[in-house]
CSV table of C-alpha atoms and ligand atoms in Angstrom, one decimal:
chain,number,residue,atom,x,y,z
F,1,MET,CA,-9.2,4.2,23.6
F,2,GLU,CA,-7.1,1.1,23.7
F,3,ILE,CA,-3.9,2.4,23.5
F,4,GLN,CA,-1.3,1.3,26.2
F,5,ASP,CA,2.0,2.4,27.4
F,6,HIS,CA,4.5,1.5,24.8
F,7,SER,CA,7.1,2.4,26.1
F,8,GLN,CA,8.8,-1.4,27.2
F,9,ARG,CA,8.0,-2.3,23.3
F,10,LEU,CA,10.3,1.0,22.3
F,11,LEU,CA,12.7,-0.2,24.4
F,12,ARG,CA,12.5,-4.0,23.3
F,13,ASP,CA,12.4,-2.9,19.4
F,14,GLU,CA,15.3,-0.2,20.4
F,15,ARG,CA,17.7,-2.9,22.1
F,16,PHE,CA,16.5,-5.4,18.5
F,17,LEU,CA,17.9,-2.5,16.3
F,18,LEU,CA,21.3,-1.8,18.1
F,19,SER,CA,21.7,-6.2,17.7
F,20,GLN,CA,21.5,-5.4,13.7
F,21,ARG,CA,24.2,-4.3,11.2
F,22,PRO,CA,24.2,-0.3,10.9
F,23,LEU,CA,22.1,-0.3,7.5
F,24,VAL,CA,21.6,3.5,5.9
F,25,SER,CA,19.8,4.3,2.4
F,26,GLN,CA,21.5,6.2,-0.2
F,27,TYR,CA,19.3,7.6,-2.7
F,28,GLU,CA,20.5,8.6,-6.1
F,29,CYS,CA,18.0,10.7,-8.4
F,30,PHE,CA,18.0,11.2,-12.2
F,31,PRO,CA,16.0,14.5,-12.8
F,32,SER,CA,14.4,14.6,-16.2
F,33,GLY,CA,11.0,16.0,-15.5
F,34,TYR,CA,10.5,13.4,-12.5
F,35,GLU,CA,13.3,11.4,-10.8
F,36,ASN,CA,14.2,7.8,-10.3
F,37,ILE,CA,15.7,7.3,-7.6
F,38,ARG,CA,17.6,4.1,-6.8
F,39,LYS,CA,18.5,2.6,-3.0
F,40,LYS,CA,22.1,1.9,-2.3
F,41,ASP,CA,22.6,0.3,0.7
F,42,CYS,CA,25.9,1.4,1.8
F,43,GLN,CA,27.4,0.9,5.9
F,44,ASP,CA,28.3,3.8,7.8
F,45,ASN,CA,28.5,4.9,11.6
F,46,PRO,CA,25.2,4.5,12.8
F,47,LYS,CA,25.9,7.2,15.9
F,48,LYS,CA,26.6,9.9,13.3
F,49,GLY,CA,23.9,8.7,10.6
F,50,ILE,CA,25.1,9.7,7.3
F,51,GLN,CA,25.1,12.7,5.2
F,52,THR,CA,24.4,11.6,1.4
F,53,GLU,CA,24.9,13.8,-2.0
F,54,GLN,CA,21.8,15.8,-2.2
F,55,THR,CA,21.0,15.3,-6.0
F,56,GLY,CA,17.5,16.6,-7.3
F,57,MET,CA,15.0,16.9,-4.6
F,58,ILE,CA,16.0,14.0,-2.4
F,59,HIS,CA,18.1,14.7,0.9
F,60,GLN,CA,18.3,11.2,3.1
F,61,ARG,CA,20.4,11.5,6.2
F,62,ARG,CA,19.0,8.9,8.6
F,63,SER,CA,20.0,5.8,9.4
F,64,ILE,CA,17.9,2.5,10.7
F,65,PHE,CA,18.3,3.5,14.0
F,66,MET,CA,16.4,6.5,13.0
F,67,LYS,CA,13.7,5.2,11.7
F,68,ALA,CA,10.8,6.7,11.7
F,69,SER,CA,7.3,6.0,13.5
F,70,PHE,CA,4.1,5.6,11.7
F,71,ALA,CA,0.7,5.4,12.2
F,72,ILE,CA,-2.0,4.5,9.7
F,73,VAL,CA,-5.7,6.3,9.6
F,74,GLY,CA,-7.9,3.8,7.7
F,75,CYS,CA,-7.2,-0.4,8.5
F,76,GLY,CA,-8.3,-1.6,5.0
F,77,ARG,CA,-6.4,-3.2,2.1
F,78,VAL,CA,-3.4,-0.6,1.6
F,79,GLY,CA,-3.4,0.9,5.4
F,80,CYS,CA,-2.8,-2.7,6.5
F,81,ALA,CA,-0.5,-4.0,3.5
F,82,LEU,CA,1.4,-0.7,4.3
F,83,ALA,CA,1.6,-1.2,8.2
F,84,GLY,CA,2.7,-4.5,7.8
F,85,GLN,CA,5.4,-3.8,5.1
F,86,MET,CA,6.6,-0.7,6.9
F,87,GLN,CA,7.2,-2.7,10.2
F,88,ARG,CA,9.1,-5.6,8.2
F,89,ALA,CA,11.3,-2.4,7.2
F,90,GLY,CA,12.1,-1.1,10.7
F,91,TYR,CA,9.5,1.4,11.2
F,92,ARG,CA,8.1,1.7,14.5
F,93,PRO,CA,4.4,1.4,14.6
F,94,ALA,CA,2.6,4.1,16.3
F,95,GLY,CA,-0.7,3.2,16.4
F,96,LEU,CA,-3.7,1.9,14.2
F,97,ALA,CA,-6.8,3.6,13.6
F,98,SER,CA,-9.6,3.1,11.3
F,99,LYS,CA,-13.6,4.5,11.4
F,100,SER,CA,-14.8,1.1,12.9
F,101,LEU,CA,-12.6,-0.4,16.2
F,102,SER,CA,-12.8,-3.9,15.0
F,103,SER,CA,-10.7,-3.2,11.9
F,104,ALA,CA,-8.2,-1.4,13.9
F,105,ARG,CA,-8.0,-4.4,16.3
F,106,ASP,CA,-7.5,-6.3,13.3
F,107,ALA,CA,-4.9,-5.0,12.1
F,108,ALA,CA,-3.3,-4.3,15.1
F,109,GLU,CA,-3.4,-7.9,15.6
F,110,GLN,CA,-1.6,-8.8,12.5
F,111,LEU,CA,0.6,-6.8,13.6
F,112,GLY,CA,1.5,-7.8,16.7
F,113,THR,CA,0.8,-4.4,18.3
F,114,GLU,CA,-2.0,-3.2,21.1
F,115,LEU,CA,-1.9,0.3,20.0
F,116,PHE,CA,-5.0,0.8,18.0
F,117,SER,CA,-7.8,3.1,18.6
F,118,ASP,CA,-11.2,4.3,16.9
F,119,LYS,CA,-10.1,7.8,17.8
F,120,PRO,CA,-7.4,8.5,14.7
F,121,TRP,CA,-5.9,11.4,16.5
F,122,GLU,CA,-5.1,9.4,19.5
F,123,VAL,CA,-2.7,7.4,17.2
F,124,THR,CA,-1.7,9.6,15.2
F,125,LYS,CA,-0.3,12.7,17.8
F,126,HIS,CA,2.8,10.4,18.2
F,127,ALA,CA,3.9,9.3,15.0
F,128,ASP,CA,6.7,10.8,12.9
F,129,VAL,CA,5.3,9.7,9.3
F,130,VAL,CA,0.8,9.4,9.3
F,131,PHE,CA,-0.3,7.5,6.3
F,132,ILE,CA,-4.3,8.6,5.6
F,133,THR,CA,-5.6,5.2,3.8
F,134,THR,CA,-9.3,5.7,4.0
F,135,PRO,CA,-11.1,5.6,0.8
F,136,ASP,CA,-10.2,9.3,-1.3
F,137,GLY,CA,-13.4,10.7,-0.6
F,138,GLN,CA,-12.8,10.5,3.4
F,139,ILE,CA,-9.1,11.6,2.9
F,140,GLU,CA,-10.1,15.4,3.4
F,141,ASN,CA,-12.5,14.5,6.4
F,142,ALA,CA,-10.0,12.8,8.2
F,143,ALA,CA,-7.5,15.0,7.8
F,144,SER,CA,-10.0,18.2,9.0
F,145,LEU,CA,-10.3,15.7,12.2
F,146,LEU,CA,-6.6,15.5,12.9
F,147,ALA,CA,-6.0,19.2,12.6
F,148,ASP,CA,-9.7,20.1,14.6
F,149,LYS,CA,-8.1,17.8,17.6
F,150,GLN,CA,-4.5,18.8,17.5
F,151,GLY,CA,-3.4,15.5,16.6
F,152,VAL,CA,-0.3,15.3,14.8
F,153,LYS,CA,2.8,16.7,15.8
F,154,LYS,CA,5.0,19.3,14.6
F,155,ASN,CA,7.8,18.4,12.2
F,156,ALA,CA,5.7,15.2,11.2
F,157,VAL,CA,5.1,14.1,7.6
F,158,VAL,CA,1.2,13.5,6.8
F,159,LEU,CA,0.6,11.2,3.4
F,160,HIS,CA,-2.0,10.1,1.6
F,161,CYS,CA,-2.3,7.4,-0.7
F,162,SER,CA,-4.8,8.1,-3.7
F,163,GLY,CA,-3.7,8.2,-6.9
F,164,SER,CA,-5.8,10.5,-8.2
F,165,GLN,CA,-5.9,13.3,-5.2
F,166,PRO,CA,-3.3,16.0,-4.9
F,167,SER,CA,-1.5,16.3,-1.6
F,168,THR,CA,-3.1,19.6,-1.3
F,169,ILE,CA,-6.3,17.9,0.1
F,170,LEU,CA,-4.3,17.4,3.3
F,171,SER,CA,-3.4,21.9,3.2
F,172,VAL,CA,-5.6,22.0,6.6
F,173,LEU,CA,-3.1,20.2,8.4
F,174,LYS,CA,-0.5,22.9,7.6
F,175,PRO,CA,-0.9,25.2,11.1
F,176,CYS,CA,-0.3,22.4,12.8
F,177,GLY,CA,3.3,22.4,11.2
F,178,VAL,CA,3.7,19.1,9.4
F,179,SER,CA,4.7,18.2,5.8
F,180,ILE,CA,2.1,17.1,3.4
F,181,GLY,CA,2.6,14.6,0.4
F,182,SER,CA,1.3,11.7,-0.8
F,183,LEU,CA,2.6,8.0,-1.8
F,184,HIS,CA,0.8,6.3,-4.2
F,185,PRO,CA,1.0,2.5,-4.6
F,186,LEU,CA,0.6,1.5,-8.3
F,187,GLN,CA,-0.8,-1.5,-7.7
F,188,SER,CA,-3.4,-3.7,-7.1
F,189,PHE,CA,-4.4,-4.1,-3.6
F,190,ALA,CA,-7.3,-6.7,-3.3
F,191,SER,CA,-7.1,-8.0,0.4
F,192,LYS,CA,-6.1,-6.9,4.3
F,193,GLN,CA,-3.4,-9.3,4.4
F,194,MET,CA,0.2,-8.0,5.3
F,195,GLU,CA,1.1,-11.4,4.2
F,196,GLY,CA,4.4,-11.1,1.3
F,197,ASN,CA,5.4,-7.7,-0.1
F,198,PRO,CA,3.1,-6.5,-2.7
F,199,PHE,CA,5.3,-2.8,-2.7
F,200,GLU,CA,8.0,-5.0,-4.3
F,201,ASN,CA,9.3,-3.7,-7.4
F,202,ILE,CA,6.3,-1.5,-8.2
F,203,ILE,CA,6.2,2.1,-9.4
F,204,ALA,CA,5.6,4.3,-6.0
F,205,ALA,CA,4.3,7.9,-7.0
F,206,ILE,CA,5.2,10.6,-5.1
F,207,GLU,CA,4.4,14.2,-4.7
F,208,GLY,CA,4.2,17.2,-2.2
F,209,GLU,CA,6.5,19.1,0.2
F,210,PRO,CA,9.8,18.6,-0.2
F,211,ASP,CA,9.9,17.3,3.4
F,212,ALA,CA,7.3,14.8,2.9
F,213,VAL,CA,8.7,13.9,-0.6
F,214,ALA,CA,12.0,12.8,0.7
F,215,MET,CA,10.2,10.9,3.6
F,216,ALA,CA,7.3,9.6,1.0
F,217,SER,CA,10.9,8.2,-1.2
F,218,ARG,CA,12.6,6.8,1.7
F,219,ILE,CA,9.7,4.5,3.2
F,220,ALA,CA,8.9,3.6,-0.8
F,221,THR,CA,12.7,2.5,-1.4
F,222,ASP,CA,12.8,0.8,2.2
F,223,LEU,CA,9.6,-1.2,0.8
F,224,SER,CA,11.8,-2.0,-2.1
F,225,ALA,CA,9.6,0.2,-4.4
F,226,THR,CA,10.5,2.3,-7.0
F,227,CYS,CA,10.2,6.1,-6.6
F,228,LEU,CA,8.3,8.2,-9.2
F,229,THR,CA,8.2,11.7,-8.1
F,230,ILE,CA,5.7,14.2,-10.3
F,231,ARG,CA,4.2,17.2,-10.2
F,232,THR,CA,1.2,17.4,-8.0
F,233,ASP,CA,-0.2,19.3,-10.7
F,234,ALA,CA,0.1,16.5,-12.9
F,235,LYS,CA,-1.4,13.8,-10.5
F,236,THR,CA,-5.2,13.4,-12.3
F,237,ALA,CA,-3.2,13.3,-16.0
F,238,TYR,CA,-1.3,10.3,-13.9
F,239,HIS,CA,-4.0,8.4,-12.6
F,240,ALA,CA,-5.9,8.5,-15.6
F,241,ALA,CA,-2.9,7.4,-17.5
F,242,ALA,CA,-3.0,4.2,-14.9
F,243,VAL,CA,-6.8,3.8,-15.5
F,244,VAL,CA,-6.6,3.2,-18.8
F,245,ALA,CA,-3.0,1.3,-18.9
F,246,SER,CA,-5.0,-1.2,-16.4
F,247,ASN,CA,-8.9,-1.1,-16.3
F,248,TYR,CA,-9.1,0.0,-19.8
F,249,LEU,CA,-6.9,-3.0,-20.9
F,250,VAL,CA,-9.4,-5.2,-19.4
F,251,ALA,CA,-12.4,-3.1,-21.3
F,252,ILE,CA,-10.5,-3.7,-24.7
F,253,GLN,CA,-10.0,-7.5,-23.8
F,254,ASP,CA,-13.8,-7.9,-23.4
F,255,LEU,CA,-14.2,-6.2,-26.6
F,256,ALA,CA,-12.3,-8.8,-28.1
F,257,PHE,CA,-13.9,-11.8,-26.6
F,258,ARG,CA,-17.1,-10.5,-27.3
F,259,LEU,CA,-15.7,-10.1,-31.0
F,260,LEU,CA,-14.6,-13.7,-30.9
F,261,ALA,CA,-17.6,-15.1,-29.6
F,262,LEU,CA,-19.1,-13.8,-33.0
F,263,ALA,CA,-16.8,-16.5,-34.3
F,264,GLY,CA,-18.1,-19.4,-32.2
F,265,ILE,CA,-15.4,-19.2,-29.8
F,266,PRO,CA,-16.5,-19.0,-26.6
F,267,PRO,CA,-15.5,-17.0,-23.1
F,268,GLU,CA,-13.9,-20.1,-21.5
F,269,ASN,CA,-11.5,-20.4,-24.7
F,270,ALA,CA,-11.1,-16.9,-25.6
F,271,PHE,CA,-7.9,-16.3,-23.1
F,272,PRO,CA,-6.6,-19.2,-24.5
F,273,VAL,CA,-7.1,-18.5,-28.0
F,274,LEU,CA,-6.1,-14.7,-27.9
F,275,GLY,CA,-3.3,-14.8,-24.7
F,276,PRO,CA,-0.1,-15.5,-26.6
F,277,LEU,CA,-1.0,-12.1,-28.6
F,278,ILE,CA,-1.6,-10.3,-25.9
F,279,GLN,CA,1.1,-11.1,-24.2
F,280,GLY,CA,3.5,-11.0,-27.3
F,281,THR,CA,2.1,-7.3,-28.1
F,282,VAL,CA,3.1,-6.5,-24.2
F,283,ALA,CA,6.4,-7.5,-25.0
F,284,ASN,CA,6.9,-5.7,-28.0
F,285,ILE,CA,5.7,-2.6,-26.3
F,286,LYS,CA,8.2,-3.1,-23.5
F,287,LYS,CA,11.1,-3.8,-26.1
F,288,VAL,CA,10.5,-1.2,-29.4
F,289,GLY,CA,7.7,1.1,-28.0
F,290,THR,CA,4.4,1.7,-29.1
F,291,GLN,CA,4.9,2.8,-32.3
F,292,LYS,CA,7.0,-0.1,-33.5
F,293,ALA,CA,4.8,-2.1,-31.8
F,294,LEU,CA,2.0,-1.7,-33.9
F,295,THR,CA,1.3,-4.2,-36.9
F,296,GLY,CA,-2.2,-5.1,-38.4
F,297,PRO,CA,-4.3,-3.6,-41.2
F,298,ILE,CA,-4.2,-0.1,-39.8
F,299,VAL,CA,-0.7,0.1,-39.8
F,300,ARG,CA,-0.5,-1.5,-43.1
F,301,GLY,CA,-3.1,1.4,-44.4
F,302,ASP,CA,-5.3,-1.5,-45.6
F,303,THR,CA,-8.9,0.1,-45.6
F,304,ASP,CA,-10.3,-2.8,-47.3
F,305,THR,CA,-10.0,-4.7,-44.6
F,306,VAL,CA,-10.9,-2.2,-41.9
F,307,ARG,CA,-14.2,-1.3,-44.2
F,308,THR,CA,-15.3,-5.1,-44.0
F,309,HIS,CA,-14.7,-5.6,-40.5
F,310,VAL,CA,-16.7,-2.0,-39.8
F,311,HIS,CA,-19.2,-3.7,-42.3
F,312,GLU,CA,-19.6,-7.3,-40.3
F,313,ILE,CA,-19.2,-5.6,-36.8
F,314,ARG,CA,-22.4,-3.5,-38.1
F,315,ARG,CA,-24.6,-6.1,-38.9
F,316,LEU,CA,-23.6,-8.9,-35.8
F,317,ALA,CA,-23.0,-6.7,-33.0
F,318,PRO,CA,-23.9,-2.4,-33.8
F,319,ASP,CA,-23.5,-2.1,-29.9
F,320,LEU,CA,-19.7,-2.9,-30.7
F,321,LEU,CA,-19.4,-0.6,-33.1
F,322,SER,CA,-18.3,2.6,-31.7
F,323,LEU,CA,-15.6,1.7,-29.2
F,324,TYR,CA,-14.0,-0.4,-32.6
F,325,GLN,CA,-14.0,2.7,-34.3
F,326,CYS,CA,-13.0,4.9,-31.7
F,327,LEU,CA,-10.0,3.0,-30.9
F,328,GLY,CA,-9.1,2.7,-34.4
F,329,ARG,CA,-9.3,6.8,-34.6
F,330,HIS,CA,-6.7,6.5,-32.2
F,331,THR,CA,-4.5,3.6,-33.8
F,332,VAL,CA,-5.1,5.5,-37.2
F,333,LEU,CA,-2.9,8.3,-35.6
F,334,VAL,CA,-0.5,6.1,-33.5
F,335,ALA,CA,0.7,5.0,-37.2
F,336,GLU,CA,0.4,8.5,-38.8
F,337,SER,CA,3.1,9.5,-36.3
F,338,GLY,CA,5.3,6.4,-36.6
F,339,GLY,CA,5.3,7.4,-40.5
F,340,ASN,CA,4.2,4.1,-41.6
F,341,ILE,CA,1.0,5.6,-43.4
F,342,ASN,CA,0.7,9.1,-44.9
F,343,GLU,CA,-1.6,11.8,-44.2
F,344,GLU,CA,-4.6,11.2,-47.3
F,345,LYS,CA,-3.7,7.3,-46.1
F,346,ALA,CA,-4.7,8.3,-42.8
F,347,ALA,CA,-7.6,10.5,-43.4
F,348,GLU,CA,-9.1,7.5,-45.8
F,349,LEU,CA,-9.2,5.3,-42.6
F,350,LEU,CA,-10.4,8.0,-40.5
F,351,ALA,CA,-13.2,8.5,-42.7
F,352,LEU,CA,-14.4,4.8,-42.5
F,353,LEU,CA,-13.9,4.0,-38.8
F,354,SER,CA,-16.4,7.1,-38.3
F,355,GLU,CA,-19.1,6.2,-40.5
F,356,SER,CA,-22.4,5.9,-38.1
Z,401,NAP,N1,-7.2,-1.1,-3.4
Z,401,NAP,C1,-5.9,-1.0,-3.9
Z,401,NAP,O1,-5.9,-1.5,-5.0
Z,401,NAP,C2,-5.4,1.0,-4.2
Z,401,NAP,C3,-4.5,0.9,-4.8
Z,401,NAP,C4,-3.6,2.2,-4.4
Z,401,NAP,C5,-4.2,3.2,-3.5
Z,401,NAP,N2,-5.0,3.1,-2.9
Z,401,NAP,C6,-5.4,4.0,-2.3
Z,401,NAP,O2,-5.7,3.4,-0.9
Z,401,NAP,C7,-6.8,4.5,-0.1
Z,401,NAP,C8,-7.1,3.3,0.6
Z,401,NAP,O3,-7.7,2.3,-0.6
Z,401,NAP,P1,-8.6,0.8,0.2
Z,401,NAP,O4,-8.4,0.2,-0.9
Z,401,NAP,O5,-7.2,0.5,1.1
Z,401,NAP,O6,-9.9,1.3,0.7
Z,401,NAP,P2,-10.3,0.6,1.9
Z,401,NAP,O7,-9.7,-1.3,1.7
Z,401,NAP,O8,-11.9,0.5,1.5
Z,401,NAP,O9,-10.0,0.9,3.1
Z,401,NAP,C9,-10.6,1.9,3.8
Z,401,NAP,C10,-10.6,2.0,5.3
Z,401,NAP,O10,-10.8,3.1,6.2
Z,401,NAP,C11,-11.6,3.1,6.7
Z,401,NAP,N3,-12.5,4.5,7.1
Z,401,NAP,C12,-13.2,5.0,6.0
Z,401,NAP,N4,-13.7,6.1,6.7
Z,401,NAP,C13,-12.5,6.4,7.2
Z,401,NAP,C14,-12.5,7.6,8.3
Z,401,NAP,N5,-13.1,9.0,8.3
Z,401,NAP,N6,-12.0,8.1,9.4
Z,401,NAP,C15,-10.4,6.5,9.7
Z,401,NAP,N7,-11.2,5.2,8.8
Z,401,NAP,C16,-12.1,5.3,7.7
Z,401,NAP,C17,-12.5,2.1,6.4
Z,401,NAP,O11,-13.5,1.6,7.5
Z,401,NAP,P3,-13.8,0.7,8.6
Z,401,NAP,O12,-13.2,1.1,9.5
Z,401,NAP,O13,-14.5,0.6,8.6
Z,401,NAP,O14,-13.2,-0.4,8.0
Z,401,NAP,C18,-12.0,1.2,5.8
Z,401,NAP,O15,-10.9,0.5,6.5
Z,401,NAP,C19,-7.3,4.8,-1.4
Z,401,NAP,O16,-7.0,7.2,-0.9
Z,401,NAP,C20,-7.0,4.2,-2.5
Z,401,NAP,O17,-7.5,5.4,-3.4
Z,401,NAP,C21,-5.9,2.3,-3.1
């Protein structure tokens, strides 16, 4: 246990906050299956706080003087990024914990705090909001440990940051009187560095119980992210979408680079050759959506070209054919639903793209 009395530090923080302009955050929600929340800074009487309009699921009544204290359990890439950015946004660290004391200590050093431990319940019991940022497979265990040790205070909010897991994996903490939720930053965190703001302009997908959603939304907005509230039972589909958008894009580019190599263009030249096409396509999707952004032989109903592709890939790189055909079949559906090819042409193309 390496937690020290932090009353001096809190006093210093209060003095610092009192010297600041009284800013509060106000949220607006736009319900349409999910809510987008915008931040609007405004001034108000800091002693009174502010009663914002309640729209959708978000209710906000807190000034900078009441910003929550936070604890992190799991000082890895996301835990460190969150800790650094939350402190910059005015939240007070109640402590950092990790499986290994060295990870907690390193993170605490970066944050400039002495509140760290390898016993999570020792730091979480003081926090208004607890982030469990362990690997996904450890979240439930970490929550169970906090519950066993009575390591959370009543009315605290406990959040995890997994994209695929629902907030209900924290249910073991419910008897402690906390509100549970999840905040998934749709970002790739590659290191534990706390510099810069990796949350700026990204989506933070949020779900859970009302108090947890309100707190998570407030934090995400304070970190300059845009909140997206989703249904708890939609978490897996949401995460699958993110995996396709990011990971499968990489896999598809790898397929393209391999096909380009068959044309004699080496891997180091693949991106310079295809990069402008990739970027142009992404820009078109943004501008006109997927159906209208589709160009090429399938949307033109050019079966002869698709047939030659299939035959040539089968001849030169048969191991790549099934992926080419599978993606082609989905492309046929996009072209057909966009009204570019009729049912008959779609059937002809699907037959070509199903040949073994
Ligand atoms: N990385 C990303 O790009 C990303 C993006 C969005 C969301 N997420 C989510 O964020 C969460 C954390 O991911 P990450 O990439 O930051 O993981 P990470 O870098 O592997 O860090 C996880 C940390 O948790 C500590 N830990 C492991 N088991 C623990 C336990 N039982 N109790 C306390 N601490 C424990 C680890 O151990 P040590 O103490 O040994 O260091 C490590 O420091 C996951 O839910 C992940 O899905 C990650």
